[in-house]
PDB file of C-alpha atoms and ligand atoms in Angstrom:
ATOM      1  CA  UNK A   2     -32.863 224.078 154.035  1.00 93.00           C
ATOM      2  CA  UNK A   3     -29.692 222.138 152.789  1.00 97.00           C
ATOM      3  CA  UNK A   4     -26.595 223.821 152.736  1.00 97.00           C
ATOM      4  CA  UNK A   5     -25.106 224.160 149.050  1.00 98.00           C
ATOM      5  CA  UNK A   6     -23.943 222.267 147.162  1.00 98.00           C
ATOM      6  CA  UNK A   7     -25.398 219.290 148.135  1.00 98.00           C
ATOM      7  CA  UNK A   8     -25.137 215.333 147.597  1.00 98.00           C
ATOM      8  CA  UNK A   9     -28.620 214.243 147.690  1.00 98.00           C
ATOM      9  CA  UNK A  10     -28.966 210.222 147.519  1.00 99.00           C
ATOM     10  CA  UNK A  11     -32.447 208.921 146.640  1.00 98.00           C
ATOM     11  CA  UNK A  12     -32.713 205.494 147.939  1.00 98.00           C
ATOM     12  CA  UNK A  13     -35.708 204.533 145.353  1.00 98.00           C
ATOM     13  CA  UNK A  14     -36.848 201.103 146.171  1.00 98.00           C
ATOM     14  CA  UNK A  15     -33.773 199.270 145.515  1.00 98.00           C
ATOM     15  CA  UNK A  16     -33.432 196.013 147.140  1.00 98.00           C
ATOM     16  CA  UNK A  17     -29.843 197.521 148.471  1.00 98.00           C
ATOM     17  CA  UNK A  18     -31.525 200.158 149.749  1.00 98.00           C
ATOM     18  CA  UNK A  19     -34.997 199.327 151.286  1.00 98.00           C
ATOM     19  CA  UNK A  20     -36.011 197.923 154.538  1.00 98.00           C
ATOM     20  CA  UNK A  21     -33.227 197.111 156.778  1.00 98.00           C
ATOM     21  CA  UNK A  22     -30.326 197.833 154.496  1.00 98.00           C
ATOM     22  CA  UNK A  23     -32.435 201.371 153.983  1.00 98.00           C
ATOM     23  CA  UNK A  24     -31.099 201.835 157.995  1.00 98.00           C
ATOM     24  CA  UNK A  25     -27.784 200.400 156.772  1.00 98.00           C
ATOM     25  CA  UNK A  26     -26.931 202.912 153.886  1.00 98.00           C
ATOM     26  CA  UNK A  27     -28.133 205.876 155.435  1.00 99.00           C
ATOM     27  CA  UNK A  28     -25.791 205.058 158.916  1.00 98.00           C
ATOM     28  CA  UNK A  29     -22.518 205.150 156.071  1.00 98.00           C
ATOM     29  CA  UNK A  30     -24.081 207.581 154.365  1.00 98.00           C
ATOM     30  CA  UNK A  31     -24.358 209.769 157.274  1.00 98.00           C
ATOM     31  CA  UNK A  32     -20.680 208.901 158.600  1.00 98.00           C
ATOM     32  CA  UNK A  33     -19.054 210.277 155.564  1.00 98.00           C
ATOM     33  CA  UNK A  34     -21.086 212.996 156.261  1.00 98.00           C
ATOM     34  CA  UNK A  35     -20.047 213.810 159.290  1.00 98.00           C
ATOM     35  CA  UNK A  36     -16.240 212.572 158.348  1.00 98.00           C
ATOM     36  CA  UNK A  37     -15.996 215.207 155.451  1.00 98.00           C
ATOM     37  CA  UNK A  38     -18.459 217.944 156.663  1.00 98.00           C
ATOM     38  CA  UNK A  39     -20.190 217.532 153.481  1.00 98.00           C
ATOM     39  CA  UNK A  40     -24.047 218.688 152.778  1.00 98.00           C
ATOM     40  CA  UNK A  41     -25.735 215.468 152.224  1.00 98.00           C
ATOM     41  CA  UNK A  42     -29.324 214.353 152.193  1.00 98.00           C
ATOM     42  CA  UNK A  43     -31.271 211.768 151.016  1.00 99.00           C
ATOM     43  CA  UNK A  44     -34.751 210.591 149.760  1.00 99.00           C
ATOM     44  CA  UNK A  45     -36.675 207.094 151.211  1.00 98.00           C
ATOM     45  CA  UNK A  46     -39.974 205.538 151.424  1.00 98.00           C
ATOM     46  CA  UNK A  47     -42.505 206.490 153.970  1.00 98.00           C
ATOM     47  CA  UNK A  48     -42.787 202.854 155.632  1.00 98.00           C
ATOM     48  CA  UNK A  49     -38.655 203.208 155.923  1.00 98.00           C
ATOM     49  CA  UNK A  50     -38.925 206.505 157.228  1.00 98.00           C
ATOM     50  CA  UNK A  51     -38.929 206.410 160.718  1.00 98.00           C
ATOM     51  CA  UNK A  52     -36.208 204.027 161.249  1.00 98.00           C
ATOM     52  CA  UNK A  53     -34.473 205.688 159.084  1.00 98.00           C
ATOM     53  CA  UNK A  54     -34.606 209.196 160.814  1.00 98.00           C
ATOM     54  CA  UNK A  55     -34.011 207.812 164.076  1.00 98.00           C
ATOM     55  CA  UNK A  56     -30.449 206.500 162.802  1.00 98.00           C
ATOM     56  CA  UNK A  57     -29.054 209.774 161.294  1.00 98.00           C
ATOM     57  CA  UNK A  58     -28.516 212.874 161.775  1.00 98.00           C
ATOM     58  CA  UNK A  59     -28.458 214.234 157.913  1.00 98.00           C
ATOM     59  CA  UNK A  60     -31.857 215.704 156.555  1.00 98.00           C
ATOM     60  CA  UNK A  61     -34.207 212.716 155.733  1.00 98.00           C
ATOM     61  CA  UNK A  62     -36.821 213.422 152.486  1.00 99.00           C
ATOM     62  CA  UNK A  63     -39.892 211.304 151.159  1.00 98.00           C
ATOM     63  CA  UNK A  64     -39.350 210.309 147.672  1.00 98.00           C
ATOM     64  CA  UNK A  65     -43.188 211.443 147.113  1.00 98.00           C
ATOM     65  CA  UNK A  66     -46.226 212.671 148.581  1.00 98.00           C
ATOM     66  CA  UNK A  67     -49.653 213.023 147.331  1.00 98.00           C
ATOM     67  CA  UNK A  68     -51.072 216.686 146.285  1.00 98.00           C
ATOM     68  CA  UNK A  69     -54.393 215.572 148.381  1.00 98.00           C
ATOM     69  CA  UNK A  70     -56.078 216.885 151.733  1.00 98.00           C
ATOM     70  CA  UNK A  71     -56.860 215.054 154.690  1.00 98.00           C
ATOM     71  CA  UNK A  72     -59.869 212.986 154.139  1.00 98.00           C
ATOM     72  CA  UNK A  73     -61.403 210.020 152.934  1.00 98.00           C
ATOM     73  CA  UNK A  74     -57.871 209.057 150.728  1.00 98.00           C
ATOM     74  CA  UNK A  75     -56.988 205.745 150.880  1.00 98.00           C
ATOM     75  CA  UNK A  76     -53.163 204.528 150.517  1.00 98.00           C
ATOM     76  CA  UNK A  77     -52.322 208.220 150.587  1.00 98.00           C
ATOM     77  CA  UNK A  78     -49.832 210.391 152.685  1.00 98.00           C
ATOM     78  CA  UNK A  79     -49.965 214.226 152.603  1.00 98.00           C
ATOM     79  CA  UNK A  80     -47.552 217.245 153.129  1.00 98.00           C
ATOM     80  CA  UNK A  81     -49.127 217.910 156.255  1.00 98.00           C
ATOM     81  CA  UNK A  82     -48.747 214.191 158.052  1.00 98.00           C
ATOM     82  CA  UNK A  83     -45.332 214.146 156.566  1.00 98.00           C
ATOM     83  CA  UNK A  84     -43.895 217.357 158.808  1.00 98.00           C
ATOM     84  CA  UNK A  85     -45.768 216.158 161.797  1.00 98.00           C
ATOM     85  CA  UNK A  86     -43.498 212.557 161.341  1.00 98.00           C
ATOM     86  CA  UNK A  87     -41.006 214.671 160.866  1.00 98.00           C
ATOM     87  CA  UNK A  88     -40.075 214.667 157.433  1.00 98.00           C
ATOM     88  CA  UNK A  89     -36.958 217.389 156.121  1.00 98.00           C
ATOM     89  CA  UNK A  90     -38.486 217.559 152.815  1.00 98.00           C
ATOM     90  CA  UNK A  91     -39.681 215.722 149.840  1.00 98.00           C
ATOM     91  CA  UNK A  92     -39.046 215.040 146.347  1.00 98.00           C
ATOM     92  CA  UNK A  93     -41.750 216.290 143.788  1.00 98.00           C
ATOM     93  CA  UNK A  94     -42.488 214.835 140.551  1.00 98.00           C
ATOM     94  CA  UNK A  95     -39.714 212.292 140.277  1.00 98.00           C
ATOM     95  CA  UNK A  96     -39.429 211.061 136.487  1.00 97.00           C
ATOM     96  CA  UNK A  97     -40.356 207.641 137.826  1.00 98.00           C
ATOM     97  CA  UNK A  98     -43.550 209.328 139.857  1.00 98.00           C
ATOM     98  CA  UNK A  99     -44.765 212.562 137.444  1.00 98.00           C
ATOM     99  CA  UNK A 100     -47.974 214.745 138.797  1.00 98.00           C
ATOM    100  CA  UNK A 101     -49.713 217.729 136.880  1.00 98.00           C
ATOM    101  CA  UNK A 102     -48.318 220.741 137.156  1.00 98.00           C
ATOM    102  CA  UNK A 103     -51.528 221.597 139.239  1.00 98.00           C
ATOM    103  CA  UNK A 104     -50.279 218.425 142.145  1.00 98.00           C
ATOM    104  CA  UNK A 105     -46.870 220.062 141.454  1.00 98.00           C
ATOM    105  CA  UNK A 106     -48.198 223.682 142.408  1.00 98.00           C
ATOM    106  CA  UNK A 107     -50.386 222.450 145.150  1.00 98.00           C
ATOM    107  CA  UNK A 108     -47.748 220.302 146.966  1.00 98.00           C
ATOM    108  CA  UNK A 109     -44.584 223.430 146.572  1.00 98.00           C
ATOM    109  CA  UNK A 110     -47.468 225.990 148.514  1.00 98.00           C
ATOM    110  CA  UNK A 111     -48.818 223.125 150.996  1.00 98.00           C
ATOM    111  CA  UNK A 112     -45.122 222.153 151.827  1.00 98.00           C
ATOM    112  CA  UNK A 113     -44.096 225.790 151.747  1.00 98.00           C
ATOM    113  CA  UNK A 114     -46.774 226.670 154.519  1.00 98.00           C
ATOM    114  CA  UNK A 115     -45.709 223.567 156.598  1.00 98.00           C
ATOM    115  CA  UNK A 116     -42.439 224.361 156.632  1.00 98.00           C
ATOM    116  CA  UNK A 117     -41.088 220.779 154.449  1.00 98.00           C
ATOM    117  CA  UNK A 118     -38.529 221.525 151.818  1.00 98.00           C
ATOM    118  CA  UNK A 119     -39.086 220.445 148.256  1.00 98.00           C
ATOM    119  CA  UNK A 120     -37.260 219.509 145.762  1.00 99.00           C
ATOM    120  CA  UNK A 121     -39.655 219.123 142.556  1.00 99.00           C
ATOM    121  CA  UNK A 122     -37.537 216.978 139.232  1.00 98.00           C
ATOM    122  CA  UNK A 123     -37.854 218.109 135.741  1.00 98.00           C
ATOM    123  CA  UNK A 124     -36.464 216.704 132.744  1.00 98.00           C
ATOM    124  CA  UNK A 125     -35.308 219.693 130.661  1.00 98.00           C
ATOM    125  CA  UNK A 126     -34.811 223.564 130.304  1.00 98.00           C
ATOM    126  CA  UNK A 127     -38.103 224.639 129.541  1.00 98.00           C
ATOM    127  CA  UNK A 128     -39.948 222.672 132.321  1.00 98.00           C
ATOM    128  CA  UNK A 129     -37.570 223.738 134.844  1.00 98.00           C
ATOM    129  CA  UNK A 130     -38.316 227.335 133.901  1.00 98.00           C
ATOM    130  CA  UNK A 131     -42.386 226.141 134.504  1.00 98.00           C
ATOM    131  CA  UNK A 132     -41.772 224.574 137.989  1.00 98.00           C
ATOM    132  CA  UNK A 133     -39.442 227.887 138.861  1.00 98.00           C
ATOM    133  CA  UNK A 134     -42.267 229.875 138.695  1.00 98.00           C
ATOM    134  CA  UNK A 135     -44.182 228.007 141.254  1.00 98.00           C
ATOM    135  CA  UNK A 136     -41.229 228.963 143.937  1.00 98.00           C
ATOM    136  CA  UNK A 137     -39.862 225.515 145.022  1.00 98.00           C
ATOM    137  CA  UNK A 138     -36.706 225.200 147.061  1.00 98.00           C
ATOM    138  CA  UNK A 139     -34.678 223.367 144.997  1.00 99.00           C
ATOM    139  CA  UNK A 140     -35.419 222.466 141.261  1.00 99.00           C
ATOM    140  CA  UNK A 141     -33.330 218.654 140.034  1.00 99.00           C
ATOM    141  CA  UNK A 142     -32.929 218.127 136.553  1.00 98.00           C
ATOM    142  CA  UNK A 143     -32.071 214.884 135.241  1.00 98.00           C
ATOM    143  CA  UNK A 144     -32.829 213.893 132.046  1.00 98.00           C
ATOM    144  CA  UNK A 145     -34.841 210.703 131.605  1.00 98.00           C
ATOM    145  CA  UNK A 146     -32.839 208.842 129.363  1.00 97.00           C
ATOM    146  CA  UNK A 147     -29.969 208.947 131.434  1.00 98.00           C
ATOM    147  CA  UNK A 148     -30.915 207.560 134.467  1.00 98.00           C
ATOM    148  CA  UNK A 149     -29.664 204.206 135.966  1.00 97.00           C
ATOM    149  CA  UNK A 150     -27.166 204.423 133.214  1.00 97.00           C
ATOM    150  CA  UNK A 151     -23.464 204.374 133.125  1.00 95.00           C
ATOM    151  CA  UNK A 152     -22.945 208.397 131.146  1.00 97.00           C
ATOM    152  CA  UNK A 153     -23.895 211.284 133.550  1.00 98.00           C
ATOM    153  CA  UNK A 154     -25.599 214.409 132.557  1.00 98.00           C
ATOM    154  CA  UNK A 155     -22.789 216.194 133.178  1.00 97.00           C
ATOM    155  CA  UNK A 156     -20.773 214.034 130.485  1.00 97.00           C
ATOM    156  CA  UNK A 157     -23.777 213.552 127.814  1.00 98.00           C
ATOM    157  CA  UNK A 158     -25.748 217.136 128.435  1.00 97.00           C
ATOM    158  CA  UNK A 159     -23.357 219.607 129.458  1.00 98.00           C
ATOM    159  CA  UNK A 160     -25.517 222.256 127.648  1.00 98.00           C
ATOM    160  CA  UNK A 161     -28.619 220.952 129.352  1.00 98.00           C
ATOM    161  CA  UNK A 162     -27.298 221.795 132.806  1.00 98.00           C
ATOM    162  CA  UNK A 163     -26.853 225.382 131.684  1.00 98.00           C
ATOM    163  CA  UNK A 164     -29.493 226.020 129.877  1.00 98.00           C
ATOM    164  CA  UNK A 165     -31.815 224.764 132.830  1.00 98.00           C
ATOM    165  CA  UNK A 166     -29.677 227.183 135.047  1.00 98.00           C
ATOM    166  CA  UNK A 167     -30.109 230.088 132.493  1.00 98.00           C
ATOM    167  CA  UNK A 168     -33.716 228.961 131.985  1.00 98.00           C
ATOM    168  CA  UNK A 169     -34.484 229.046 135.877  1.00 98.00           C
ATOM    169  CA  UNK A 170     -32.482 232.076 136.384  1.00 98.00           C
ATOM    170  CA  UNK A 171     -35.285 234.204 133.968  1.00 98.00           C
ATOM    171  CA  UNK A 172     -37.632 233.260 136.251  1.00 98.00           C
ATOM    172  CA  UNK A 173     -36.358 233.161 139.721  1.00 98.00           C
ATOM    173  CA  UNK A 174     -33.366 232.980 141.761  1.00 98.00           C
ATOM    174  CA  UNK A 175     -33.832 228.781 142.518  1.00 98.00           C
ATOM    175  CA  UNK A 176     -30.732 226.516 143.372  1.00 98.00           C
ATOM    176  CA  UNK A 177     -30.470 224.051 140.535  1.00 98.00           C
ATOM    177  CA  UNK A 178     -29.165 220.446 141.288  1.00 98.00           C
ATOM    178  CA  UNK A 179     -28.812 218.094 138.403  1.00 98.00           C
ATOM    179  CA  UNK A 180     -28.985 214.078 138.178  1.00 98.00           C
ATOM    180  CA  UNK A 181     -28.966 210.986 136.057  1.00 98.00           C
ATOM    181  CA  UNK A 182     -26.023 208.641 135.825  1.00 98.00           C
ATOM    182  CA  UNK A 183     -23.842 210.621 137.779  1.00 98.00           C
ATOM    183  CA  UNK A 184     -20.705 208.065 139.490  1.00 97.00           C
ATOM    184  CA  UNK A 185     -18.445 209.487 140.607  1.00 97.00           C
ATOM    185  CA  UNK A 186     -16.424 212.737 142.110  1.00 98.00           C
ATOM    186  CA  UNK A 187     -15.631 214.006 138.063  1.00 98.00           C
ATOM    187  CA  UNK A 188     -18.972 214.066 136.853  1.00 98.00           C
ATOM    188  CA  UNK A 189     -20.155 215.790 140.107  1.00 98.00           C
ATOM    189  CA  UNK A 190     -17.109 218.385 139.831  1.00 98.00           C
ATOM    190  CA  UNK A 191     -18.182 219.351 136.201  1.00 98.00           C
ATOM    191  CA  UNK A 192     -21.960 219.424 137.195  1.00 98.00           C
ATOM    192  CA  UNK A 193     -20.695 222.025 139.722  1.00 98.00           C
ATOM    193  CA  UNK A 194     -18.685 223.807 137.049  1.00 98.00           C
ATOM    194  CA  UNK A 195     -21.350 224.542 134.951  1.00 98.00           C
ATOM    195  CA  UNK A 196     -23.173 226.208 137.736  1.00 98.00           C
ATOM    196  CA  UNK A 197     -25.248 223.245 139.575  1.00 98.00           C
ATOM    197  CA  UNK A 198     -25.288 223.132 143.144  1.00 98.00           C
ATOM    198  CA  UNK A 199     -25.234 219.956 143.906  1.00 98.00           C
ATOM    199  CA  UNK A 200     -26.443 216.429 142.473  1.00 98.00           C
ATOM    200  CA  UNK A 201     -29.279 213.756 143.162  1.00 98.00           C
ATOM    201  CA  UNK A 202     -27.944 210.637 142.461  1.00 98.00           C
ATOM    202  CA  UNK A 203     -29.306 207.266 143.063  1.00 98.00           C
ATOM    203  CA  UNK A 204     -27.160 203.994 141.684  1.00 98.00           C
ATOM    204  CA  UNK A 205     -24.003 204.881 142.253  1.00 98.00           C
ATOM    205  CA  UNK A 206     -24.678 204.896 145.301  1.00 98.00           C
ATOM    206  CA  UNK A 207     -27.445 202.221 146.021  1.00 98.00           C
ATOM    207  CA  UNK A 208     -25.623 199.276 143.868  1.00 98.00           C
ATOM    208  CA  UNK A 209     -22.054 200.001 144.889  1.00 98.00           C
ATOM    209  CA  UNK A 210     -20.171 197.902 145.861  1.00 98.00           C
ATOM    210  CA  UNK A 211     -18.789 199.881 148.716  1.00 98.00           C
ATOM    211  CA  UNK A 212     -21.208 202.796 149.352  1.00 98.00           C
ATOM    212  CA  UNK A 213     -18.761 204.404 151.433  1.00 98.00           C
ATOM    213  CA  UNK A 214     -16.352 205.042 149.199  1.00 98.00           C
ATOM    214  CA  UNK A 215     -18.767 205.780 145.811  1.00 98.00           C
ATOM    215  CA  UNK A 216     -20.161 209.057 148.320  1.00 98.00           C
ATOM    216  CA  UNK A 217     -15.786 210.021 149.083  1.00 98.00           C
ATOM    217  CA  UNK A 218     -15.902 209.701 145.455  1.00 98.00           C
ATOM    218  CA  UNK A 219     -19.132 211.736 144.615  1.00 98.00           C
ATOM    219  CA  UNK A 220     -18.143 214.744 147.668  1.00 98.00           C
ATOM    220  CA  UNK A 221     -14.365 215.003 146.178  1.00 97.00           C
ATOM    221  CA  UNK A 222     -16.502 216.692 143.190  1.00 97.00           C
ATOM    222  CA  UNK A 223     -18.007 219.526 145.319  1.00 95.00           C
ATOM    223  CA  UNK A 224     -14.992 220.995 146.910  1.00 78.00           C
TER     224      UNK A 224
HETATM  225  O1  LIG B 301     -33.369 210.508 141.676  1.00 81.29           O
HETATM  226  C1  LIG B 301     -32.108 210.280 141.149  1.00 81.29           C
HETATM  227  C2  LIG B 301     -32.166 209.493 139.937  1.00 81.29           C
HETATM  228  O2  LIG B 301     -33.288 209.515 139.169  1.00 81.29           O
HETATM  229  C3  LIG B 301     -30.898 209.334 139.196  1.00 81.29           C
HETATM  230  O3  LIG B 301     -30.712 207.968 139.179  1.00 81.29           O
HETATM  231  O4  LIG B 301     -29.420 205.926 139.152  1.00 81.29           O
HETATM  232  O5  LIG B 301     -29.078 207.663 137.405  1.00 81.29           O
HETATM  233  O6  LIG B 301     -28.298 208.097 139.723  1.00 81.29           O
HETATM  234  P1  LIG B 301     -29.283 207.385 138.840  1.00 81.29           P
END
């Protein structure tokens, strides 16, 4: 389980942040970890894994995994393969990857029984207060329009962060990170403010300049 709140940085498949710079960010990712003592995780591809987790010590997530079985699947990686590699946790139902609530349901239980965390995206109050009922670890709103842009939630949808929380909280006691176009340590601080704990971010961190200092940045907004 990550300790709250959390910086969770999901790589996606940006050039910056794929292959051998994938090994790259997630080395300075994991130094400022370990610098400020901060909770951070973050989210890559399954061919990137493995390099990936050897390099670092912070928790290492798949960005998706496929609500199937073992069997005849082809191109298709399950809950269950993922904890044997190794895998901290995974992200469910990304806005840029969205399953059926039934995939959504089926991966939360498989992952819950294997012992992988998950982290399942929604993109408002009222499906957050859906996916709470299916018990996942960690519930990340971000709201679709906002992502890869320059305006965080926290600055555009202040009364989207609560009402998810509020929403959530009728149904079950489930940690609430939110996401989309957060930059930097202010938008993180007021995301934490309004009750999140903690925020997936991808850009800011991926395209900047000096990835380093965008995660100082980002953590100065959780203490
Ligand atoms: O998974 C995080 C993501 O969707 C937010 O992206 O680029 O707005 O931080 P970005």
């Amino acid at each position: 389980m990550l300790r709250l709140p959390a910086v969770v940085v999901n790589f996606k498949l940006y050039r910056q942040a794929s292959g051998k710079n994938a090994v790259e960010l997630a080395k300075k990712i994991d130094y400022v970890a370990k610098e400020t003592g901060a909770s951070v995780a973050i989210a890559v591809n399954p061919l990137d894994f493995h390099f990936v987790k050897d390099s670092v010590e912070i928790p290492v997530y798949l960005q998706h995994v496929d609500a199937v079985d073992f069997g005849a699947r082809t191109g298709r990686i399950n809950v269950e393969i993922a904890k044997e590699h190794g895998v901290d946790g995974i992200l469910v139902n990304h806005s840029e990857r969205r399953l059926k609530i039934a995939d959504i349901e089926y991966l939360v239980s498989r992952a819950r029984k294997v012992g992988v965390d998950t982290m399942v995206c929604t993109n408002n109050p009222s499906v957050s207060a859906a996916v709470a009922a299916l018990g996942p670890d960690y519930i990340a709103m971000e709201p679709p329009e906002l992502i890869g842009g320059d305006i965080s939630v926290s600055k555009a949808r202040p009364e989207a962060i609560t009402e998810t929380i509020n929403a959530v909280k009728s149904i079950k006691e489930i940690p609430v990170l939110v996401g989309a176009g957060v930059k930097n340590g202010e938008d993180v601080r007021r995301a934490v403010e309004l009750g999140a704990k903690g925020v997936l971010v991808a850009s800011g961190i991926t395209k900047a300049r000096d990835p380093k200092a965008a995660l100082m940045d980002l953590i100065s907004g959780l203490m």
